[in-house]
Coordinates of C-alpha atoms and ligand atoms in Angstrom, one line a residue:
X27 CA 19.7 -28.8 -31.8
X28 CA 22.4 -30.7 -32.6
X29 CA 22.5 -34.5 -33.1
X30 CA 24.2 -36.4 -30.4
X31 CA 27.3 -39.0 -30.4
X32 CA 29.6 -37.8 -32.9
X33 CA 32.4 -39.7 -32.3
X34 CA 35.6 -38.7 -30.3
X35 CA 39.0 -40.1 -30.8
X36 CA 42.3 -38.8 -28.3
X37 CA 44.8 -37.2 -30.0
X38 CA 47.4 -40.3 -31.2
X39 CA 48.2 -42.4 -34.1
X40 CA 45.0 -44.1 -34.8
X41 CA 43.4 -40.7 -34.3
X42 CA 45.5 -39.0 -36.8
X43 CA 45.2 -42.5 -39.5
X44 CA 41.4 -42.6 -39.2
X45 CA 41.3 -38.8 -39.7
X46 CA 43.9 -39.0 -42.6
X47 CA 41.9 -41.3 -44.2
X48 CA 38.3 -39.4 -43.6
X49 CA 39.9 -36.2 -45.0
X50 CA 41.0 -38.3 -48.3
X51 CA 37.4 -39.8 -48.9
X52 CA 36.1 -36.0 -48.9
X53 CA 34.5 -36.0 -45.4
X54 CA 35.7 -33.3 -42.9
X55 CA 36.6 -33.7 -39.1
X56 CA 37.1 -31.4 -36.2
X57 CA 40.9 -30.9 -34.9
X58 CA 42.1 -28.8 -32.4
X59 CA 44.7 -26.2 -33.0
X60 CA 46.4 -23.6 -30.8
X61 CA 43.6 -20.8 -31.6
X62 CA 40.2 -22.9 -31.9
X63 CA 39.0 -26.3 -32.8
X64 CA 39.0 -26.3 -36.8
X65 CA 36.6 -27.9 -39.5
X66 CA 39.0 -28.9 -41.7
X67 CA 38.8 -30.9 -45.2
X68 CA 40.9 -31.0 -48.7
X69 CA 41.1 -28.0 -49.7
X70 CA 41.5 -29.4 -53.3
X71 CA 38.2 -30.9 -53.1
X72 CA 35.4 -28.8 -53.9
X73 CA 32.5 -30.9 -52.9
X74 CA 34.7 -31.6 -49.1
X75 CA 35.1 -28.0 -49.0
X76 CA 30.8 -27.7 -49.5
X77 CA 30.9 -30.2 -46.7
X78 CA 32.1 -28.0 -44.1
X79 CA 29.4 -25.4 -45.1
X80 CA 26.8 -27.8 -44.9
X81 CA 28.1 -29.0 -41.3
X82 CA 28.6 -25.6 -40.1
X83 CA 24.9 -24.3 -41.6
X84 CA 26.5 -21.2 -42.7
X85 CA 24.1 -19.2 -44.4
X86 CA 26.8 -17.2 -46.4
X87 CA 30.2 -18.4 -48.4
X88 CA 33.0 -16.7 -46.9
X89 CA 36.7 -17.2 -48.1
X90 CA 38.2 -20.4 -45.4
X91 CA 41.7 -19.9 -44.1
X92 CA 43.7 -22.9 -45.8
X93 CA 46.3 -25.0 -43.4
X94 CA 49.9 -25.7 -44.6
X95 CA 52.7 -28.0 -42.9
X96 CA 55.7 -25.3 -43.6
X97 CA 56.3 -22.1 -46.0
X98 CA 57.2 -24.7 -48.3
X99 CA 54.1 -26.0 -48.9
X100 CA 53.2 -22.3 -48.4
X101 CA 54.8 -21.1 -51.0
X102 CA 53.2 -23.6 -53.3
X103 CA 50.0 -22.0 -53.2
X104 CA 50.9 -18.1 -52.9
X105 CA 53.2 -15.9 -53.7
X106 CA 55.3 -14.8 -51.2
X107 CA 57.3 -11.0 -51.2
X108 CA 60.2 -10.4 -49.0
X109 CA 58.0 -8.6 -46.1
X110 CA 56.0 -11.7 -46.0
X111 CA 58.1 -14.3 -45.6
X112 CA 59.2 -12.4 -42.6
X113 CA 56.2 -12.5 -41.1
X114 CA 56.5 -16.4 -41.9
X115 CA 59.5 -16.7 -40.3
X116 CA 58.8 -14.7 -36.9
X117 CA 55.3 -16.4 -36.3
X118 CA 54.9 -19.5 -38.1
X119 CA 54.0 -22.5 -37.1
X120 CA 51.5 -20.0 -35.1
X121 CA 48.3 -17.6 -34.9
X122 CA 49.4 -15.9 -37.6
X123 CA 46.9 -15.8 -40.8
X124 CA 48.5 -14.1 -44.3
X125 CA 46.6 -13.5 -46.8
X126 CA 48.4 -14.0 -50.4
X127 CA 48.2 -13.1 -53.9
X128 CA 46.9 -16.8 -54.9
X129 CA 49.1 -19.2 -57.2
X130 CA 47.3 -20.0 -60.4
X131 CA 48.5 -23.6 -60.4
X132 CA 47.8 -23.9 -56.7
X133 CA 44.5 -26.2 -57.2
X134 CA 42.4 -25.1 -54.5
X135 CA 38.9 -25.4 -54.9
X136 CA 37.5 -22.4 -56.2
X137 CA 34.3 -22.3 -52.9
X138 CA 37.7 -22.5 -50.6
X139 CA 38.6 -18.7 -51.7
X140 CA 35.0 -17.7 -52.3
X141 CA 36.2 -17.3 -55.8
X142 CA 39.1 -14.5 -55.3
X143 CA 41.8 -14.6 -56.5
X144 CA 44.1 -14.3 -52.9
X145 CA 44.2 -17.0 -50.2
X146 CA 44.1 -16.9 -46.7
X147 CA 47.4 -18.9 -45.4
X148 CA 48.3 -20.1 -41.8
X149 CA 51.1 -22.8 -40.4
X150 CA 49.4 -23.9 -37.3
X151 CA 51.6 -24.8 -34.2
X152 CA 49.6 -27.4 -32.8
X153 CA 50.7 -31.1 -32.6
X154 CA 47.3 -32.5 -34.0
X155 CA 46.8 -30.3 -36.5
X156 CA 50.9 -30.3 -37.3
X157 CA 50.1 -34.6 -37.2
X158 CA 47.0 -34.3 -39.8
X159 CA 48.7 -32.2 -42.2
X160 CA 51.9 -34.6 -42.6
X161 CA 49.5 -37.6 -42.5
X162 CA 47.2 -36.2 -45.4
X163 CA 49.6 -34.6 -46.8
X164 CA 47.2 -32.0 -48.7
X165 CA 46.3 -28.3 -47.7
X166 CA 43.4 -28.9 -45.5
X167 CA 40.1 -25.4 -45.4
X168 CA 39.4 -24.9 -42.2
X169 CA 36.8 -22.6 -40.1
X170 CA 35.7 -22.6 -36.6
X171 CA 34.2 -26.2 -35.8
X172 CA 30.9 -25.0 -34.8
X173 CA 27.3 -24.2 -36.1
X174 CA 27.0 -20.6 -37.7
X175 CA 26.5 -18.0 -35.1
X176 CA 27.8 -20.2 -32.4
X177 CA 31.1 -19.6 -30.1
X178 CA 34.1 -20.7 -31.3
X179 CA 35.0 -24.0 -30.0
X180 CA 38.1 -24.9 -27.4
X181 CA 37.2 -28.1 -26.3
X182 CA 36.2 -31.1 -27.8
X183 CA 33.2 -31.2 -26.0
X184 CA 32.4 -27.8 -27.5
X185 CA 32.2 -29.0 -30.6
X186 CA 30.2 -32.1 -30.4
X187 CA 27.3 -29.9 -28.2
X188 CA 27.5 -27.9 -31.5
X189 CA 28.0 -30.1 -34.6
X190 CA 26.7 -33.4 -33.2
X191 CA 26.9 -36.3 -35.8
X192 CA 27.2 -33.4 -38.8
X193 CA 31.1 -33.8 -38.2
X194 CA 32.4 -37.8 -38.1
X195 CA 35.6 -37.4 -35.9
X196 CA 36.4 -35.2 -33.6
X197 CA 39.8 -35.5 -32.5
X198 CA 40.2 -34.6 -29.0
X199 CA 43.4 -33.1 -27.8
X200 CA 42.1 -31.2 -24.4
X201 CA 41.8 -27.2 -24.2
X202 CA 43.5 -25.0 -27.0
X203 CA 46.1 -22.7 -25.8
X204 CA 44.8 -19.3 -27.5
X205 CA 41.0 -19.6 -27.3
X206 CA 40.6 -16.9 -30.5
X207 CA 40.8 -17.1 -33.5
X208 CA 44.2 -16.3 -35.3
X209 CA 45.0 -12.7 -36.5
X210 CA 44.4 -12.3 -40.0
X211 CA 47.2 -10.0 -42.1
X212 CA 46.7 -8.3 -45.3
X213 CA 50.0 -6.5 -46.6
X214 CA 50.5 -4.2 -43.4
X215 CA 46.8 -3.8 -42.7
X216 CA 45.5 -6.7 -39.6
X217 CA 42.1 -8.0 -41.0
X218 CA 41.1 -9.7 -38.0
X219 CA 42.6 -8.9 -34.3
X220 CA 43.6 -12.4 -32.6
X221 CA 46.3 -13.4 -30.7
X222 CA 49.2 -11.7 -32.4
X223 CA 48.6 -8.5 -31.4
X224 CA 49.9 -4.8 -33.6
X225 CA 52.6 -3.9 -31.3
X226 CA 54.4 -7.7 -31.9
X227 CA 54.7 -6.7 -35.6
X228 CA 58.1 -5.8 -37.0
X229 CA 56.8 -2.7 -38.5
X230 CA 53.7 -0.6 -37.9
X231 CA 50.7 -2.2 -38.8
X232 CA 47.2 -0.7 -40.1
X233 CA 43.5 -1.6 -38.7
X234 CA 40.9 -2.6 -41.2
X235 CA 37.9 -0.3 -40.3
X236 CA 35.0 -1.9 -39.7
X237 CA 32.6 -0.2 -42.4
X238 CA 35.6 0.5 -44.8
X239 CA 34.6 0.5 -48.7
X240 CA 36.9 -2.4 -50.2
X241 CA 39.3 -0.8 -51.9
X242 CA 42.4 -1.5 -54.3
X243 CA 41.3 -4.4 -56.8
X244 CA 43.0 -7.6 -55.4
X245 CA 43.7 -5.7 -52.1
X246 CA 41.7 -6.3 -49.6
X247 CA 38.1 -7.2 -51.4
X248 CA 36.4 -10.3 -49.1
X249 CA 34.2 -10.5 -51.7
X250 CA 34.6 -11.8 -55.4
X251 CA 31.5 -10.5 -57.8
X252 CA 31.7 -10.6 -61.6
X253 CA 32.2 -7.9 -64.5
X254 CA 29.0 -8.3 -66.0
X255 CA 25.6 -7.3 -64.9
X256 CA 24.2 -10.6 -63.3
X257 CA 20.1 -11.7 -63.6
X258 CA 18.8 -14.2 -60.8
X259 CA 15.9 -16.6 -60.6
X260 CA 15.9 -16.9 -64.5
X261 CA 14.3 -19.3 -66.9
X262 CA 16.0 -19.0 -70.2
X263 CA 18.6 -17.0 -71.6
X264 CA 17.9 -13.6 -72.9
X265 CA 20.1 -12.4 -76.0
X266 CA 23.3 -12.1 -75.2
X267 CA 23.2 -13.7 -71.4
X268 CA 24.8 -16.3 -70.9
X269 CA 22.7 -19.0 -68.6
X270 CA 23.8 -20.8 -65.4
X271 CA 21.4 -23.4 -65.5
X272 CA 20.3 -25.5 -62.1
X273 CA 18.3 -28.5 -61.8
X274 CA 15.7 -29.0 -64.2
X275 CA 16.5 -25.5 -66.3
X276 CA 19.4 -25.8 -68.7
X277 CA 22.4 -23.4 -69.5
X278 CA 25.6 -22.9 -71.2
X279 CA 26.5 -24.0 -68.2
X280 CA 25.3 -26.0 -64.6
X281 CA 25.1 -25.5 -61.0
X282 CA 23.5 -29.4 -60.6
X283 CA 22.1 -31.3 -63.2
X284 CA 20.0 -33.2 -60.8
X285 CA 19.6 -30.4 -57.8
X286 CA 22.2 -31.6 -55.6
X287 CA 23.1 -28.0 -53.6
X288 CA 26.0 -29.5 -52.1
X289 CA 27.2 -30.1 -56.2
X290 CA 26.2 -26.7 -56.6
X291 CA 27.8 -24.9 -53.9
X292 CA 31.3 -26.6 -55.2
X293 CA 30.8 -25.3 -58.9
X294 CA 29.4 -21.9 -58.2
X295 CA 32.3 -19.8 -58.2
X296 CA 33.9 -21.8 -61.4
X297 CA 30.7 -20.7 -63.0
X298 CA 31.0 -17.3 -62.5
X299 CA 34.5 -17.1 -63.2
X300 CA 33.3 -19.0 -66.9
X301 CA 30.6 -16.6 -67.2
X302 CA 32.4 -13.6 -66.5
X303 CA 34.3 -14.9 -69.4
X304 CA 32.5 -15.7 -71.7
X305 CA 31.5 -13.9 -75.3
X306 CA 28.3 -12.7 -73.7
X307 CA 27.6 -9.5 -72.1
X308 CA 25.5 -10.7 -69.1
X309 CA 25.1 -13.1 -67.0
X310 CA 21.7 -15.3 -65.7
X311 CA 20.9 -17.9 -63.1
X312 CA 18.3 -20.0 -62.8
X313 CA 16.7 -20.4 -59.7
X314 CA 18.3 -22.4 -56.5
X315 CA 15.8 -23.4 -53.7
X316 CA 16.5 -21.5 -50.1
X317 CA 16.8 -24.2 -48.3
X318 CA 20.5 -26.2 -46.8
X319 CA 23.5 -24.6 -48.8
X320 CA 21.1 -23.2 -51.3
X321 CA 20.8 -20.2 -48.8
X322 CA 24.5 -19.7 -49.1
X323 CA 24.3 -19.9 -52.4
X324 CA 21.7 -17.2 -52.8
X325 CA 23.2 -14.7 -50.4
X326 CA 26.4 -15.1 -53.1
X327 CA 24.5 -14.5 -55.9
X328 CA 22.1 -11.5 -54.5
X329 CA 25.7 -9.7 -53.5
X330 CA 26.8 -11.0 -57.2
X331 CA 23.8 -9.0 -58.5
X332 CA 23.8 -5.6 -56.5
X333 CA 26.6 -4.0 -57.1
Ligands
TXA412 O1 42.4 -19.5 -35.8 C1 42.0 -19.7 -37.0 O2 42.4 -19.0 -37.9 C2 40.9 -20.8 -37.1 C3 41.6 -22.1 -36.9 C4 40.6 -23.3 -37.1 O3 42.7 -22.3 -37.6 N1 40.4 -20.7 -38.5 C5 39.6 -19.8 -38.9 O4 39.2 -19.9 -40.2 O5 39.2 -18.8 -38.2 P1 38.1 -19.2 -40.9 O6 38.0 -19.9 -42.3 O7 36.8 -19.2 -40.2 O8 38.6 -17.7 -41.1 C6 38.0 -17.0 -42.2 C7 38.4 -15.6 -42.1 C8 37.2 -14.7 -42.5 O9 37.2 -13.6 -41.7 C9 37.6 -14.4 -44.0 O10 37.0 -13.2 -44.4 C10 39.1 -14.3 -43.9 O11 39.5 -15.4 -43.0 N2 39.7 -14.6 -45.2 C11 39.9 -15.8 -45.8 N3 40.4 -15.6 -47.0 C12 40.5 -14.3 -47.2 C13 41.0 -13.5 -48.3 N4 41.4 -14.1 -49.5 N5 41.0 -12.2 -48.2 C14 40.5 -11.6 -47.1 N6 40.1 -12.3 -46.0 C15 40.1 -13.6 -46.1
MG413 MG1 34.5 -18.8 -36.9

């Protein structure tokens, strides 16, 4: 059960400053756009990016869709071929999600991309979302604004009954126009049906299957898992592994020093990526509590390990 009162501004000017100014002290608030009410913080800033998993209670990291003003700032963070700045041009600002080869000086906090190396791009249409971008002037993560497992939000009202006080601002701006979630393009496969649909493409477009094995590296894989073989729940390096320490158990390298999950959550795919390359030939992690974003955390590293 959610708590009650978060707090709900109209959309306007002082709306748009107080959010502004929440987003660049690393807290996240709700804004509508033209598909759903989003969750939306710096992309840039790892720990405001573990905020939003924290809020939502999502049990599992999954790459966020990151929010641009125009293709410039677009093209900033991806790299763009001729057939998709197309796309670009037809349907942005819109519904339409494209997911990129990712920059590598683009900045974006590693937990924002789920550690891949592609990023899930979309211009949204919508005034308030259009108003918070050019106020904060950063790319700003955001999901659906409402608790794991719970329908997508297109109200206001939705979202407070579902996040309560876990989000500071919500910024209302009445019903949104779509109601689902944008479509989600890969290349010329869809990823995620929304309100773009396959015949409004310029060419013919392919369906992701639902049980389909990832395939090409860098293609469409949703999911980034290292090289090396990968050891959980462990207490001290064994030769050759090198140690992701947590808490009270010390590494080459840390989740938290002090067991702060939300710190942990915003280093763990940097510390795989460091592991992965590293001079040893596996890879070991120390134990993280199941509790709060350490559940996240876990289902990350149990995928990390079986594969
Ligand atoms: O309409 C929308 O897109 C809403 C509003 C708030 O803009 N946002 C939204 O974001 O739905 P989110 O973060 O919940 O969408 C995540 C989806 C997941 O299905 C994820 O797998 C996919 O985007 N995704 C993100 N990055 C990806 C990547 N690099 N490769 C493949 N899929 C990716
Ligand atoms: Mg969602």
């Amino acid at each position: 059960m959610a708590d009650p009162n978060p707090r709900i501004l109209p959309y306007g000017t002082a709306a748009i400053a107080e959010a502004a100014a929440r987003i660049a002290h690393g807290e996240c608030v709700a804004v509508p756009t033209e598909t759903v009410y989003g969750l939306a913080a710096d992309a840039r800033n790892a720990a405001a990016v573990a905020g939003i998993y924290a809020a939502k209670g999502r049990p599992a990291f999954n790459p966020l869709i990151v929010h641009v003003a125009d293709l410039a700032a677009a093209e900033g963070l991806a790299v763009f071929d001729a057939e998709a700045r197309d796309l670009a041009a037809r349907f942005w600002p819109g519904p339409l999600t494209l997911v990129l080869p990712l920059r590598g000086d683009a900045g974006i906090a590693s937990l924002v991309t789920a550690g891949l190396s592609t990023i899930a791009l979309r211009v949204p249409r919508h005034r308030a979302m259009q108003a918070l971008l050019a106020a904060s002037g950063r790319p700003l993560a955001a999901p659906s604004a409402n608790a794991s497992n719970a329908l997508s939000p297109t109200r206001a009202a939705h979202v407070a009954a579902s996040l309560g006080n876990r989000v500071p601002l919500v910024i209302d701006d009445g019903g949104c126009e779509a109601g689902l979630e944008s479509t989600i393009v890969a290349g010329r496969t869809i990823l995620r049906p929304g309100p773009i649909a396959a015949a409004d493409f310029p060419f013919a477009m392919a369906r992701r299957q639902h049980d389909a094995a990832i395939t090409a590296p860098g293609q469409l894989a949703t999911h980034y898992a290292p090289a090396k073989p990968l050891r959980l729940d462990a207490t001290a390096a064994a030769p050759d592994e090198w140690l992701i320490g947590h808490d009270s158990i010390r590494g080459d390298d840390m989740l938290s020093a002090s067991g702060d999950l939300v710190e942990a959550a915003a280093r763990l795919f940097d510390a795989l990526h460091r592991a992965d390359a590293s001079d040893r030939a596996g890879i070991a992690v120390a134990p993280v509590p199941d509790e709060g974003l350490g559940e996240a955390i876990n289902d990350r590293l149990r995928r990390a390990a079986h594969r």
